[in-house]
Amino acid sequence: MTNTEIIDICGLNSYYGDRQVLFDIEFGIPRNRITVIMGVSGCGKTTLLRHLIGLKSSRPKELMIEGEDMGGFRESRMNQYRSRIGVLFQSGALFNSMTVADNVSVPLRVHSKLHKETIRIIATIKLHQVGLSEFCDYMPSQLSGGMQKRAGLARALAMDPEILFVDEPSSGLDPITAAGLDNLILELKDTLGMTIIVVTHELESAFRIADQIVVLDKGRLLTAGSPEEIQTSQDERVVQFLERQADQKQENNEAYIKTLVGRQIPQVQD
Amino acid sequence: MLRYVRMLGALALENIENLGRMGVYFSRMLRGIIRPPGKFWPVVKQIEFVGTKSFFVIGFTAISTGMVLGLQGHYTLSKFGSESVLGAAVALSLIRELGPVLTGLMVTGRAGSAMCAEIGIMRIDEQIDALECMAIDPYAYLITPKLVASLIAFPLLTAYCDVVGIFGGYLVGVGLFGLNPGVYMNSVQNSVLWEDVYMGIVKSLCFSVLMIWICTYKGYYTGLDEGNFGPEQVSRATTKAVVLASIAILLCDYFVTSVMT
């Protein structure tokens, strides 16, 4: 790990039950930069993100946060780490029972001793930052999908995190709203020097905002580098991904019939 | 044969794991009492939800049960010429047994199911994950206020159920069968001891803990075992929560009665 790297992933493996979903992932996340994790659906991007935010535990020495082993974090240390990060979930994950402003206020109310009115002002500032200051008193269900995502981002920014994790910021958004979110992410890096990790499969957005791109495929790290390096990559799978080419179907009739009937078909003897 | 043994073993291990997880869940729920955030207003809000909003359903259940006890009690007691102790029969049945159990079952059906569904939806919508990522203890934030509120609301609701039920018996005994009001009330006053009331309170406290423990646990772990987070998992968790909590309340009722009698 170099001094510029805030998180170092050293051979991360991940499982759901007996099924392995990440295989020996290894790369570093540079400080004050935007790292985009890309890959086709189901390649393990979100699982990797869940490891990085501590929602899925990792084995010792697999994840290093500023040189400290995240696998050995106790609850209090994990909470310390989490108070330095902000997370925007794919769905926005807003609390449905409270207004947008109250949602943004939650971390401030729990972690600070600020006066109620001060918290309200900070929440309004954060909502203004994402263009939602007029919607403070709306309930999440009254907002569109894009607005919910932006409100989720405002909540993630409430505690001025050092590291921001963003899961699929553009999915389900129209191009204009998506571009607005991209601009906001770039602004956060430039003005506040945040380290931002974005998980996405939107190529345009990724190349626009990324300082470093990591490409995953079937749970394995395919390649990592600057956007230019990724664009000029000769790797067949990377090229296929960038050129949006569908997988070639390789029909195996016997295997297909097996999936249909659930057992091996006996060979017919002549 | 070996396959069945293996299946049985797997089932046993799964159940042991679940029990262990429930134990850990319970301890975290209790630990939440001393952890931030502050709980005064969330507890007040939950008392309103568990207590105030259950008033009608508990009142209706209590008055109808009290009236039925009055009818049945009068029929039985009149065979022995002891109609004068109708008040005692209604009051003791309610205070020692029916009041806490009916309150427990009705609140489980009304509030327990809603709590399970609410927490289940928060789970499938990543809201609980969001709390954890904000370094907020989801137990202290979501579950503990419900526990504290239920511990306050259940005994009060049980007392309310007892009083309304006794009044239901009074309506039937005095209004329908022409018993002397003084005789009815005197029999209530003479027969009910502090131990009877105490048993009702202990039962209501036990039932409140069971209801919160089971219903919120089922909501909290919605879909986690199946690895599938959808509306169907929430509805399944809610059904399981209500059934399990109701069974637990009935079993606990027998246990507490046998210990305290």
Coordinates of C-alpha atoms in Angstrom, one line a residue:
Chain A
M1 CA 0.0 0.0 0.0
T2 CA 1.2 3.5 -0.8
N3 CA 0.6 6.7 1.2
T4 CA -1.9 7.8 -1.5
E5 CA -4.1 4.8 -1.0
I6 CA -6.8 5.0 1.7
I7 CA -8.2 1.5 1.2
D8 CA -6.2 -1.5 0.1
I9 CA -8.0 -4.7 -1.0
C10 CA -5.5 -7.6 -0.7
G11 CA -6.9 -10.8 -2.1
L12 CA -10.5 -10.5 -1.0
N13 CA -12.7 -13.6 -1.3
S14 CA -16.4 -13.5 -0.6
Y15 CA -19.1 -16.1 -0.3
Y16 CA -22.9 -16.4 0.0
G17 CA -23.3 -19.7 1.8
D18 CA -21.2 -22.2 -0.2
R19 CA -21.2 -20.0 -3.4
Q20 CA -18.1 -18.0 -4.0
V21 CA -18.9 -14.6 -5.5
L22 CA -15.6 -12.8 -5.3
F23 CA -12.2 -14.4 -6.1
D24 CA -9.0 -12.9 -4.9
I25 CA -9.7 -9.3 -5.6
E26 CA -6.7 -7.1 -5.3
F27 CA -6.4 -3.3 -5.9
G28 CA -6.0 0.0 -4.0
I29 CA -8.3 2.9 -3.7
P30 CA -6.4 6.2 -4.0
R31 CA -7.1 9.1 -1.6
N32 CA -9.0 12.2 -2.9
R33 CA -9.8 10.4 -6.1
I34 CA -12.9 8.9 -7.7
T35 CA -12.6 5.2 -8.2
V36 CA -15.3 3.6 -10.3
I37 CA -16.0 -0.1 -10.0
M38 CA -17.6 -1.4 -13.2
G39 CA -18.8 -4.7 -14.5
V40 CA -21.8 -6.5 -15.9
S41 CA -24.8 -7.2 -13.6
G42 CA -24.1 -10.0 -11.1
C43 CA -20.3 -9.7 -11.3
G44 CA -20.0 -8.9 -7.6
K45 CA -19.7 -5.1 -7.6
T46 CA -22.3 -4.5 -4.9
T47 CA -20.9 -7.4 -2.8
L48 CA -17.5 -5.7 -3.0
L49 CA -19.1 -2.4 -1.9
R50 CA -20.8 -4.2 1.1
H51 CA -17.3 -5.4 2.2
L52 CA -15.9 -1.9 1.9
I53 CA -18.6 -0.4 4.1
G54 CA -18.5 -3.2 6.6
L55 CA -21.9 -4.7 6.0
K56 CA -20.2 -8.0 5.0
S57 CA -17.4 -9.2 7.1
S58 CA -14.0 -9.9 5.6
R59 CA -11.2 -12.2 6.7
P60 CA -8.1 -10.8 8.3
K61 CA -5.7 -9.0 6.1
E62 CA -8.1 -8.9 3.1
L63 CA -9.1 -5.3 3.6
M64 CA -6.8 -2.6 4.9
I65 CA -8.1 0.8 5.9
E66 CA -5.1 3.2 6.1
G67 CA -3.0 0.2 6.9
E68 CA -5.3 -1.1 9.6
D69 CA -6.9 -4.5 9.1
M70 CA -10.6 -4.1 8.7
G71 CA -11.1 -7.9 9.4
G72 CA -10.0 -7.3 13.0
F73 CA -12.2 -4.3 13.6
R74 CA -14.3 -4.5 16.8
E75 CA -17.7 -2.9 16.9
S76 CA -16.5 0.5 18.3
R77 CA -13.7 0.7 15.7
M78 CA -16.1 -0.2 13.0
N79 CA -18.4 2.6 14.2
Q80 CA -15.4 5.0 14.1
Y81 CA -14.7 4.0 10.5
R82 CA -18.4 4.3 9.6
S83 CA -18.6 7.8 11.1
R84 CA -16.0 8.8 8.5
I85 CA -17.9 7.4 5.5
G86 CA -21.1 8.2 3.7
V87 CA -23.1 5.7 1.7
L88 CA -25.7 6.2 -1.0
F89 CA -27.6 3.0 -1.6
Q90 CA -29.0 1.9 -4.9
S91 CA -32.5 2.4 -3.7
G92 CA -31.8 5.6 -1.8
A93 CA -32.8 3.8 1.5
L94 CA -34.7 6.8 2.8
F95 CA -36.8 6.3 5.9
N96 CA -40.3 6.3 4.7
S97 CA -41.9 7.4 7.9
M98 CA -40.1 10.8 8.1
T99 CA -39.7 13.8 5.9
V100 CA -36.7 14.4 3.6
A101 CA -35.2 16.9 5.9
D102 CA -35.7 14.6 8.9
N103 CA -33.9 11.8 6.9
V104 CA -30.9 14.1 6.4
S105 CA -31.0 15.1 10.0
V106 CA -30.9 11.5 11.4
P107 CA -27.1 11.2 11.6
L108 CA -26.7 14.7 12.9
R109 CA -29.3 14.1 15.7
V110 CA -27.6 10.9 16.8
H111 CA -24.0 11.9 16.6
S112 CA -23.9 15.6 17.4
K113 CA -25.2 17.7 20.2
L114 CA -26.2 20.5 17.9
H115 CA -29.4 22.4 18.5
K116 CA -32.5 21.3 16.6
E117 CA -32.6 24.5 14.6
T118 CA -28.9 24.2 13.6
I119 CA -29.5 20.6 12.5
R120 CA -32.4 21.8 10.4
I121 CA -30.2 24.5 8.8
I122 CA -27.5 22.0 8.0
A123 CA -30.1 19.5 6.5
T124 CA -31.4 22.3 4.3
I125 CA -27.9 23.2 3.2
K126 CA -27.2 19.6 2.3
L127 CA -30.5 19.3 0.4
H128 CA -29.7 22.6 -1.4
Q129 CA -26.4 21.0 -2.5
V130 CA -28.3 18.3 -4.3
G131 CA -31.0 20.7 -5.6
L132 CA -33.7 19.6 -3.2
S133 CA -34.0 22.5 -0.7
E134 CA -37.6 23.1 -1.8
F135 CA -38.6 19.6 -0.9
C136 CA -37.5 19.6 2.8
D137 CA -41.0 18.8 4.1
Y138 CA -41.9 16.2 1.5
M139 CA -42.2 12.6 2.4
P140 CA -39.9 10.2 0.4
S141 CA -42.9 8.6 -1.3
Q142 CA -43.8 12.1 -2.8
L143 CA -40.4 12.3 -4.6
S144 CA -39.4 10.7 -7.9
G145 CA -36.8 8.0 -8.1
G146 CA -34.0 10.5 -9.0
M147 CA -35.0 12.9 -6.3
Q148 CA -35.0 10.1 -3.7
K149 CA -31.5 9.2 -4.8
R150 CA -30.4 12.8 -4.5
A151 CA -32.0 13.0 -1.0
G152 CA -30.1 9.8 -0.2
L153 CA -26.9 11.5 -1.3
A154 CA -27.7 14.6 0.9
R155 CA -28.1 12.2 3.9
A156 CA -24.8 10.5 3.0
L157 CA -23.1 13.9 3.0
A158 CA -24.7 15.1 6.2
M159 CA -21.7 14.3 8.4
D160 CA -19.2 15.6 5.8
P161 CA -17.6 12.2 5.2
E162 CA -14.0 11.6 4.1
I163 CA -15.0 8.7 2.0
L164 CA -18.2 8.5 -0.1
F165 CA -19.6 5.2 -1.4
V166 CA -22.2 5.5 -4.2
D167 CA -24.0 2.4 -5.5
E168 CA -25.4 2.7 -9.0
P169 CA -26.0 6.5 -9.0
S170 CA -27.4 6.7 -12.5
S171 CA -29.5 3.5 -12.7
G172 CA -33.1 4.3 -13.5
L173 CA -32.4 8.0 -14.0
D174 CA -33.0 10.1 -17.1
P175 CA -29.8 11.4 -18.8
I176 CA -30.2 14.9 -17.5
T177 CA -30.6 13.9 -13.9
A178 CA -27.8 11.4 -14.2
A179 CA -25.5 14.0 -15.6
G180 CA -26.4 16.3 -12.7
L181 CA -25.4 13.6 -10.2
D182 CA -22.1 13.1 -12.1
N183 CA -21.4 16.8 -11.8
L184 CA -22.2 16.8 -8.2
I185 CA -19.8 13.8 -7.5
L186 CA -17.1 15.7 -9.4
E187 CA -17.7 18.8 -7.4
L188 CA -17.5 16.9 -4.1
K189 CA -14.1 15.6 -5.1
D190 CA -12.8 19.0 -6.4
T191 CA -14.1 21.2 -3.6
L192 CA -14.0 19.0 -0.6
G193 CA -11.3 16.5 -1.6
M194 CA -13.4 13.5 -0.9
T195 CA -12.4 10.0 -1.8
I196 CA -15.3 8.6 -3.8
I197 CA -16.0 5.0 -4.7
V198 CA -18.8 4.6 -7.3
V199 CA -20.3 1.3 -8.4
T200 CA -21.9 1.5 -11.8
H201 CA -22.3 -0.2 -15.1
E202 CA -23.0 3.0 -16.9
L203 CA -20.0 3.5 -19.2
E204 CA -20.6 7.1 -20.1
S205 CA -20.9 8.2 -16.5
A206 CA -17.9 6.0 -15.4
F207 CA -15.5 7.6 -18.0
R208 CA -16.8 11.0 -17.2
I209 CA -16.1 11.0 -13.5
A210 CA -13.4 8.3 -12.9
D211 CA -9.8 8.8 -12.0
Q212 CA -9.4 5.1 -11.7
I213 CA -11.6 2.3 -13.1
V214 CA -11.7 -1.2 -11.8
V215 CA -13.5 -3.8 -14.0
L216 CA -14.9 -6.9 -12.5
D217 CA -16.1 -10.0 -14.3
K218 CA -17.7 -13.1 -12.8
G219 CA -16.3 -12.2 -9.4
R220 CA -12.7 -11.7 -10.6
L221 CA -10.7 -8.5 -11.2
L222 CA -10.4 -8.1 -14.9
T223 CA -8.4 -5.0 -15.0
A224 CA -7.7 -1.7 -13.1
G225 CA -6.3 1.5 -14.4
S226 CA -7.0 5.1 -15.5
P227 CA -9.9 5.6 -17.9
E228 CA -7.4 6.0 -20.8
E229 CA -5.8 2.7 -19.9
I230 CA -9.2 1.0 -19.8
Q231 CA -10.2 2.4 -23.1
T232 CA -7.1 1.2 -24.8
S233 CA -7.2 -2.2 -23.1
Q234 CA -6.7 -5.2 -25.4
D235 CA -8.4 -7.6 -23.1
E236 CA -11.1 -9.3 -25.0
R237 CA -13.7 -9.2 -22.2
V238 CA -13.0 -5.5 -21.5
V239 CA -13.4 -4.7 -25.2
Q240 CA -16.6 -6.6 -25.3
F241 CA -17.9 -4.7 -22.2
L242 CA -16.9 -1.3 -23.6
E243 CA -18.3 -2.0 -27.0
R244 CA -21.5 -3.4 -25.5
Q245 CA -21.4 -6.7 -27.3
A246 CA -23.7 -9.5 -26.1
D247 CA -22.2 -12.8 -25.0
Q248 CA -22.0 -15.4 -27.8
K249 CA -24.4 -18.2 -26.9
Q250 CA -22.7 -21.5 -26.8
E251 CA -25.5 -24.0 -26.8
N252 CA -24.8 -27.3 -25.0
N253 CA -27.9 -29.3 -25.8
E254 CA -27.3 -31.9 -23.2
A255 CA -26.7 -29.4 -20.4
Y256 CA -29.8 -27.5 -21.5
I257 CA -32.0 -30.6 -21.4
K258 CA -30.5 -31.4 -18.0
T259 CA -31.6 -28.0 -16.7
L260 CA -35.1 -28.5 -18.0
V261 CA -35.7 -32.0 -16.6
G262 CA -33.4 -31.7 -13.6
R263 CA -31.4 -34.9 -14.3
Q264 CA -29.0 -36.5 -16.8
I265 CA -30.6 -37.9 -19.9
P266 CA -29.8 -41.6 -20.4
Q267 CA -27.8 -42.3 -23.6
V268 CA -29.9 -44.1 -26.3
Q269 CA -28.2 -47.2 -27.6
D270 CA -28.5 -48.0 -31.3
Chain B
M1 CA -31.3 -43.6 5.4
L2 CA -28.1 -41.6 5.6
R3 CA -29.8 -38.8 3.7
Y4 CA -32.5 -38.6 6.4
V5 CA -30.0 -38.6 9.2
R6 CA -28.1 -35.8 7.4
M7 CA -31.3 -33.8 6.9
L8 CA -32.3 -34.2 10.6
G9 CA -28.8 -33.1 11.6
A10 CA -28.9 -30.1 9.3
L11 CA -32.4 -29.2 10.7
A12 CA -31.2 -29.5 14.3
L13 CA -28.1 -27.3 13.6
E14 CA -30.2 -24.7 11.9
N15 CA -32.6 -24.5 14.8
I16 CA -29.7 -24.3 17.3
E17 CA -28.2 -21.5 15.2
N18 CA -31.6 -19.7 15.2
L19 CA -31.9 -20.0 18.9
G20 CA -28.4 -18.6 19.4
R21 CA -29.2 -15.8 17.1
M22 CA -32.4 -15.0 18.9
G23 CA -30.4 -15.0 22.2
V24 CA -27.8 -12.5 20.7
Y25 CA -30.7 -10.4 19.3
F26 CA -32.3 -10.3 22.8
S27 CA -29.1 -9.2 24.5
R28 CA -28.6 -6.4 21.9
M29 CA -32.2 -5.3 22.3
L30 CA -31.5 -4.9 26.1
R31 CA -28.1 -3.3 25.5
G32 CA -29.9 -0.7 23.4
I33 CA -31.4 0.8 26.5
I34 CA -28.1 2.3 27.5
R35 CA -26.9 3.2 24.0
P36 CA -27.6 6.4 22.0
P37 CA -29.8 7.8 20.6
G38 CA -32.1 9.2 23.3
K39 CA -35.3 7.3 23.6
F40 CA -37.8 9.6 25.3
W41 CA -39.8 10.8 22.2
P42 CA -39.5 7.5 20.3
V43 CA -40.8 5.7 23.4
V44 CA -43.7 8.2 23.7
K45 CA -44.5 7.6 20.0
Q46 CA -44.5 3.9 20.5
I47 CA -46.7 4.1 23.6
E48 CA -49.2 5.9 21.5
F49 CA -48.9 3.2 18.8
V50 CA -49.0 0.2 21.1
G51 CA -51.2 1.6 23.8
T52 CA -53.5 4.4 22.8
K53 CA -54.3 3.0 19.3
S54 CA -55.1 -0.4 20.9
F55 CA -57.7 1.1 23.2
F56 CA -60.7 0.4 21.0
V57 CA -59.8 -3.2 20.0
I58 CA -58.9 -4.1 23.6
G59 CA -62.1 -2.3 25.0
F60 CA -64.3 -4.2 22.5
T61 CA -62.6 -7.5 23.3
A62 CA -62.8 -6.9 27.0
I63 CA -66.5 -5.9 27.1
S64 CA -67.6 -8.8 24.9
T65 CA -65.6 -11.2 27.0
G66 CA -66.9 -9.8 30.3
M67 CA -70.5 -10.1 29.0
V68 CA -70.0 -13.7 27.9
L69 CA -68.4 -14.5 31.3
G70 CA -71.4 -12.9 32.9
L71 CA -73.8 -15.0 30.9
Q72 CA -71.9 -18.3 31.3
G73 CA -71.0 -17.6 34.9
H74 CA -74.6 -16.8 35.8
Y75 CA -75.8 -20.0 34.1
T76 CA -73.3 -22.2 36.0
L77 CA -73.6 -20.4 39.4
S78 CA -77.4 -20.4 39.3
K79 CA -77.2 -24.3 39.3
F80 CA -75.7 -24.0 42.8
G81 CA -77.7 -21.0 43.9
S82 CA -74.5 -18.9 44.1
E83 CA -75.4 -16.0 41.7
S84 CA -74.1 -13.6 44.3
V85 CA -70.5 -14.5 43.5
L86 CA -70.8 -13.7 39.8
G87 CA -68.7 -10.6 40.3
A88 CA -65.9 -12.7 41.8
A89 CA -66.0 -15.2 39.0
V90 CA -65.8 -12.6 36.3
A91 CA -63.2 -10.5 38.0
L92 CA -60.9 -13.4 38.9
S93 CA -61.1 -15.0 35.5
L94 CA -60.2 -11.6 33.9
I95 CA -57.5 -10.4 36.3
R96 CA -55.7 -13.7 36.6
E97 CA -56.1 -15.1 33.2
L98 CA -58.1 -13.6 30.4
G99 CA -57.1 -9.9 30.8
P100 CA -53.4 -10.4 30.2
V101 CA -53.8 -13.2 27.6
L102 CA -56.4 -11.4 25.5
T103 CA -54.4 -8.1 25.7
G104 CA -51.3 -10.0 24.6
L105 CA -53.0 -11.7 21.7
M106 CA -54.9 -8.6 20.5
V107 CA -51.8 -6.3 20.7
T108 CA -49.7 -9.0 18.9
G109 CA -52.3 -9.1 16.1
R110 CA -52.6 -5.3 15.9
A111 CA -49.2 -3.8 16.8
G112 CA -46.8 -6.8 16.7
S113 CA -47.7 -7.6 13.1
A114 CA -47.3 -3.9 12.1
M115 CA -43.9 -3.8 13.8
C116 CA -42.7 -6.9 12.1
A117 CA -43.9 -5.6 8.7
E118 CA -42.3 -2.2 9.3
I119 CA -38.9 -3.6 10.3
G120 CA -39.1 -6.2 7.5
I121 CA -39.7 -3.4 4.9
M122 CA -36.8 -1.5 6.3
R123 CA -34.7 -4.5 5.9
I124 CA -35.6 -5.2 2.3
D125 CA -35.3 -1.5 1.4
E126 CA -31.7 -1.4 2.9
Q127 CA -32.8 1.1 5.5
I128 CA -31.4 -1.0 8.3
D129 CA -28.1 -1.2 6.4
A130 CA -28.2 2.6 6.0
L131 CA -28.5 2.9 9.8
E132 CA -25.5 0.7 10.3
C133 CA -23.5 2.7 7.8
M134 CA -24.4 5.9 9.7
A135 CA -22.8 4.2 12.8
I136 CA -26.2 4.1 14.4
D137 CA -27.1 1.0 16.4
P138 CA -30.3 -0.3 14.7
Y139 CA -31.3 -2.1 17.9
A140 CA -31.1 1.0 20.0
Y141 CA -32.7 3.1 17.3
L142 CA -35.5 0.8 16.2
I143 CA -36.1 -2.0 18.6
T144 CA -35.4 -0.8 22.2
P145 CA -38.0 2.1 22.1
K146 CA -40.6 -0.5 21.1
L147 CA -39.6 -2.8 24.0
V148 CA -39.7 0.0 26.6
A149 CA -43.0 1.3 25.3
S150 CA -44.5 -2.2 25.4
L151 CA -43.3 -2.7 29.0
I152 CA -45.2 0.5 29.9
A153 CA -48.2 0.0 27.8
F154 CA -49.0 -3.7 28.3
P155 CA -49.7 -3.6 32.1
L156 CA -51.8 -0.5 31.6
L157 CA -53.8 -2.1 28.7
T158 CA -54.2 -5.2 30.8
A159 CA -55.6 -3.2 33.7
Y160 CA -57.9 -1.4 31.3
C161 CA -59.0 -4.7 29.8
D162 CA -59.8 -6.0 33.4
V163 CA -61.9 -3.0 34.3
V164 CA -63.9 -3.0 31.1
G165 CA -64.4 -6.7 31.3
I166 CA -65.7 -6.5 34.9
F167 CA -68.0 -3.7 33.7
G168 CA -69.2 -6.1 30.9
G169 CA -70.0 -8.7 33.5
Y170 CA -71.8 -6.1 35.6
L171 CA -74.0 -5.1 32.6
V172 CA -75.1 -8.7 32.1
G173 CA -75.4 -9.6 35.9
V174 CA -77.1 -6.5 37.0
G175 CA -78.8 -5.3 33.8
L176 CA -80.0 -8.6 32.5
F177 CA -80.3 -10.9 35.4
G178 CA -81.3 -8.3 38.0
L179 CA -78.4 -8.9 40.5
N180 CA -78.0 -6.3 43.1
P181 CA -75.2 -3.9 42.0
G182 CA -73.8 -3.8 45.5
V183 CA -73.6 -7.5 45.8
Y184 CA -71.8 -7.7 42.4
M185 CA -69.2 -5.1 43.4
N186 CA -68.8 -6.4 46.9
S187 CA -68.1 -9.9 45.6
V188 CA -65.4 -8.4 43.3
Q189 CA -63.9 -6.4 46.1
N190 CA -63.8 -9.3 48.5
S191 CA -62.5 -11.9 46.2
V192 CA -59.7 -10.1 44.3
L193 CA -56.4 -10.1 46.2
W194 CA -53.2 -8.2 45.5
E195 CA -51.6 -11.5 44.4
D196 CA -54.2 -11.9 41.6
V197 CA -53.4 -8.4 40.3
Y198 CA -49.7 -9.0 40.7
M199 CA -50.0 -12.2 38.6
G200 CA -51.8 -10.3 35.9
I201 CA -49.0 -7.6 35.9
V202 CA -46.2 -10.2 35.7
K203 CA -48.0 -12.0 32.9
S204 CA -48.5 -8.8 30.9
L205 CA -44.8 -7.9 31.3
C206 CA -43.7 -11.3 30.1
F207 CA -46.1 -11.2 27.2
S208 CA -44.8 -7.7 26.1
V209 CA -41.2 -8.9 26.1
L210 CA -42.2 -12.0 24.1
M211 CA -44.3 -10.1 21.6
I212 CA -41.5 -7.5 20.9
W213 CA -38.7 -10.1 20.9
I214 CA -40.4 -12.4 18.4
C215 CA -42.2 -9.9 16.1
T216 CA -39.2 -7.5 15.7
Y217 CA -36.7 -10.5 15.4
K218 CA -38.8 -11.9 12.5
G219 CA -38.9 -8.5 10.9
Y220 CA -35.2 -7.8 11.4
Y221 CA -34.1 -11.1 9.8
T222 CA -36.6 -10.9 6.9
G223 CA -35.2 -12.6 3.9
L224 CA -31.7 -13.0 5.4
D225 CA -32.0 -16.8 5.7
E226 CA -33.4 -17.2 2.2
G227 CA -31.0 -14.5 0.8
N228 CA -34.0 -13.1 -1.0
F229 CA -35.5 -9.7 -0.1
G230 CA -39.0 -9.1 -1.4
P231 CA -42.5 -8.4 -0.3
E232 CA -43.3 -12.1 -0.1
Q233 CA -40.6 -12.5 2.6
V234 CA -42.2 -9.6 4.6
S235 CA -45.6 -11.2 4.5
R236 CA -44.2 -14.6 5.4
A237 CA -42.2 -13.1 8.3
T238 CA -45.3 -11.2 9.6
T239 CA -47.4 -14.3 9.5
K240 CA -44.7 -16.4 11.3
A241 CA -44.2 -13.6 13.8
V242 CA -47.9 -13.4 14.8
V243 CA -48.3 -17.2 15.0
L244 CA -45.1 -17.7 17.0
A245 CA -45.7 -14.8 19.4
S246 CA -49.3 -16.0 20.0
I247 CA -48.1 -19.6 20.7
A248 CA -45.3 -18.2 23.0
I249 CA -47.8 -16.1 24.9
L250 CA -50.1 -19.1 25.5
L251 CA -47.2 -21.3 26.6
C252 CA -45.8 -18.6 28.8
D253 CA -49.3 -18.1 30.3
Y254 CA -49.4 -21.7 31.5
F255 CA -45.8 -21.5 32.8
V256 CA -46.3 -18.3 34.8
T257 CA -49.7 -19.6 36.2
S258 CA -48.1 -22.9 37.3
V259 CA -45.2 -21.0 38.9
M260 CA -47.3 -18.4 40.7
T261 CA -50.2 -20.6 41.8

